[in-house]
CSV table of C-alpha atoms in Angstrom, one decimal:
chain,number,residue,atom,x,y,z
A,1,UNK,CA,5.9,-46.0,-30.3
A,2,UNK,CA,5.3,-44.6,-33.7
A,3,UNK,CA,2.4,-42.9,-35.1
A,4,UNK,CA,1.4,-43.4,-38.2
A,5,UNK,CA,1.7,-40.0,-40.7
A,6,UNK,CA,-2.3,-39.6,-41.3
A,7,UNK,CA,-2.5,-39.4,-37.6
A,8,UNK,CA,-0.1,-37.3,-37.2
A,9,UNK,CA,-1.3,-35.0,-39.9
A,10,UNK,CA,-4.7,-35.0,-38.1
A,11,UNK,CA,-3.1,-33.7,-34.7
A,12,UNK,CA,-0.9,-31.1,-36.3
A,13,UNK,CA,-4.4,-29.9,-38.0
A,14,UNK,CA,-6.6,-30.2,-35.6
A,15,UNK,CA,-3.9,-28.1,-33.4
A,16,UNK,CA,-3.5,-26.0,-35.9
A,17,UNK,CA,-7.5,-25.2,-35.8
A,18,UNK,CA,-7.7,-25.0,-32.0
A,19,UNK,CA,-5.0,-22.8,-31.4
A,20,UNK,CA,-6.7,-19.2,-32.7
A,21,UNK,CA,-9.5,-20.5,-30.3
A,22,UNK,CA,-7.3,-21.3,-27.6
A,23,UNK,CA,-5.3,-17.6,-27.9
A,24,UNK,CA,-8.7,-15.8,-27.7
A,25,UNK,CA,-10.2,-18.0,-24.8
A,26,UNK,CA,-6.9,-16.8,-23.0
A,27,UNK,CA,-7.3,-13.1,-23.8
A,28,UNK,CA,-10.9,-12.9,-22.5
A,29,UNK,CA,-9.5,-14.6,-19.6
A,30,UNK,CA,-7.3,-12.2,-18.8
A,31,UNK,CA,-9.7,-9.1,-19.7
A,32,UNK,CA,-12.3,-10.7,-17.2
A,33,UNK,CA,-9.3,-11.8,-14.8
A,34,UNK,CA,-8.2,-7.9,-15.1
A,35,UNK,CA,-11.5,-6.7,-14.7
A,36,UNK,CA,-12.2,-9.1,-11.4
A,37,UNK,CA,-8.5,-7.6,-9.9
A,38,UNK,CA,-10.1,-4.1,-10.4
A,39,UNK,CA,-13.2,-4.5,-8.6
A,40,UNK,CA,-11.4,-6.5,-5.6
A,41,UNK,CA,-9.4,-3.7,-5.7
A,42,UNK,CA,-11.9,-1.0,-5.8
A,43,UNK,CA,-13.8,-2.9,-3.0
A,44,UNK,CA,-11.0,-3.0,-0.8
A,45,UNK,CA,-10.5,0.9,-0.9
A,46,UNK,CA,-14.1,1.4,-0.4
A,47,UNK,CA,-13.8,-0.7,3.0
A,48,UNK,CA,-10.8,1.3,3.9
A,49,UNK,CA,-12.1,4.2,3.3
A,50,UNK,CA,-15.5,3.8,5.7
A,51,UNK,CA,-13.0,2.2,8.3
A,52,UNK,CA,-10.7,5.4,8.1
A,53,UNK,CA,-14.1,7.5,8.3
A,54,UNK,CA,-15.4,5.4,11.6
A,55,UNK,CA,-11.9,6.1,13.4
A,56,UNK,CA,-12.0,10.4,12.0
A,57,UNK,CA,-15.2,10.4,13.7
A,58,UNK,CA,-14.0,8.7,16.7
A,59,UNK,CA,-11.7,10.7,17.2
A,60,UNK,CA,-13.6,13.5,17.1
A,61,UNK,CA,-14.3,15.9,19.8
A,62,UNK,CA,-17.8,15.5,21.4
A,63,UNK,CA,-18.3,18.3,22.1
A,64,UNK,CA,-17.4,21.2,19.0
A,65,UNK,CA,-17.3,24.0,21.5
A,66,UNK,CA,-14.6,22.5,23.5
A,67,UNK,CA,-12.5,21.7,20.9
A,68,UNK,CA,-10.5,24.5,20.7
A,69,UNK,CA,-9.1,24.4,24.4
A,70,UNK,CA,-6.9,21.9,23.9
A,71,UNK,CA,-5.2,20.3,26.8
A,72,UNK,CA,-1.4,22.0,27.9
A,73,UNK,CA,1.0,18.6,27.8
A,74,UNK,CA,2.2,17.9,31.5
A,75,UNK,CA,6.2,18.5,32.3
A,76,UNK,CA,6.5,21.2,29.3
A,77,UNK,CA,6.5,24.6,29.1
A,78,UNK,CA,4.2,26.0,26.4
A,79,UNK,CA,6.8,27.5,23.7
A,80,UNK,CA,10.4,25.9,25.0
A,81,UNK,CA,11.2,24.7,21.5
A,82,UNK,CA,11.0,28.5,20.3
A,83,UNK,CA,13.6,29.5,22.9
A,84,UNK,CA,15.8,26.8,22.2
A,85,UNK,CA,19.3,27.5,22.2
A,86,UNK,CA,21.6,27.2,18.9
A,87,UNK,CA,22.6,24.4,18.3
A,88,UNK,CA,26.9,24.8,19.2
A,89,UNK,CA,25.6,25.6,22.3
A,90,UNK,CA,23.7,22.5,22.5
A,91,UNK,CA,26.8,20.7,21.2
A,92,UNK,CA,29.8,22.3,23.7
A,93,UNK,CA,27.2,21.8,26.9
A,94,UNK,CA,26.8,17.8,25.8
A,95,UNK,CA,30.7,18.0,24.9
A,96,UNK,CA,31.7,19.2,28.7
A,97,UNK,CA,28.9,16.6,30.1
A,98,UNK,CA,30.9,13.5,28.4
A,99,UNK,CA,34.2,15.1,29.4
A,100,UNK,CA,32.7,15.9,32.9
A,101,UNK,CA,30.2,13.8,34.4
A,102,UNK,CA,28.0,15.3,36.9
A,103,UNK,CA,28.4,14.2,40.4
């Protein structure tokens, strides 16, 4: 198929006459595009932020008073990891276990 050279000279013109119009369409889209990723993104913080709020304040102690006598964790003694021994100790007692298996 040919195409005869006014015709062609027409396309290359009229592209040449749509294409500034076509490079600025593009870059508002992208500003507006840009601008559209922002909120979404500002919006999805906002919601994670109230949901982190709702669990703080469900966590919360009831009652403010109480809040200081904290529970004592069951099976530990308060301040064992204070009188912990060094740690070659540590490391010659689990060396004789291996070698020496308790009965």
């Amino acid at each position: 198929m040919t195409v005869p050279f006014r015709f062609g000279r027409y396309l290359v013109a009229l592209l040449w006459h749509s294409a500034p119009w076509g490079f600025i369409g593009f870059a508002v889209g992208c500003v507006f595009g840009t601008l559209q990723a922002v909120e979404l993104l500002e919006s999805v913080d906002d919601s994670f932020y109230q949901a982190m709020t709702k669990v703080v304040h469900q966590c919360a102690p009831s009652d403010p008073a109480n809040a200081a006598d904290a529970e004592q964790v069951k099976g530990r003694a308060p301040g064992l990891s204070e009188h912990a021994s060094p740690f070659g100790q540590t490391e010659a007692r689990a060396e004789r276990t291996l070698e020496r298996p308790p009965p």
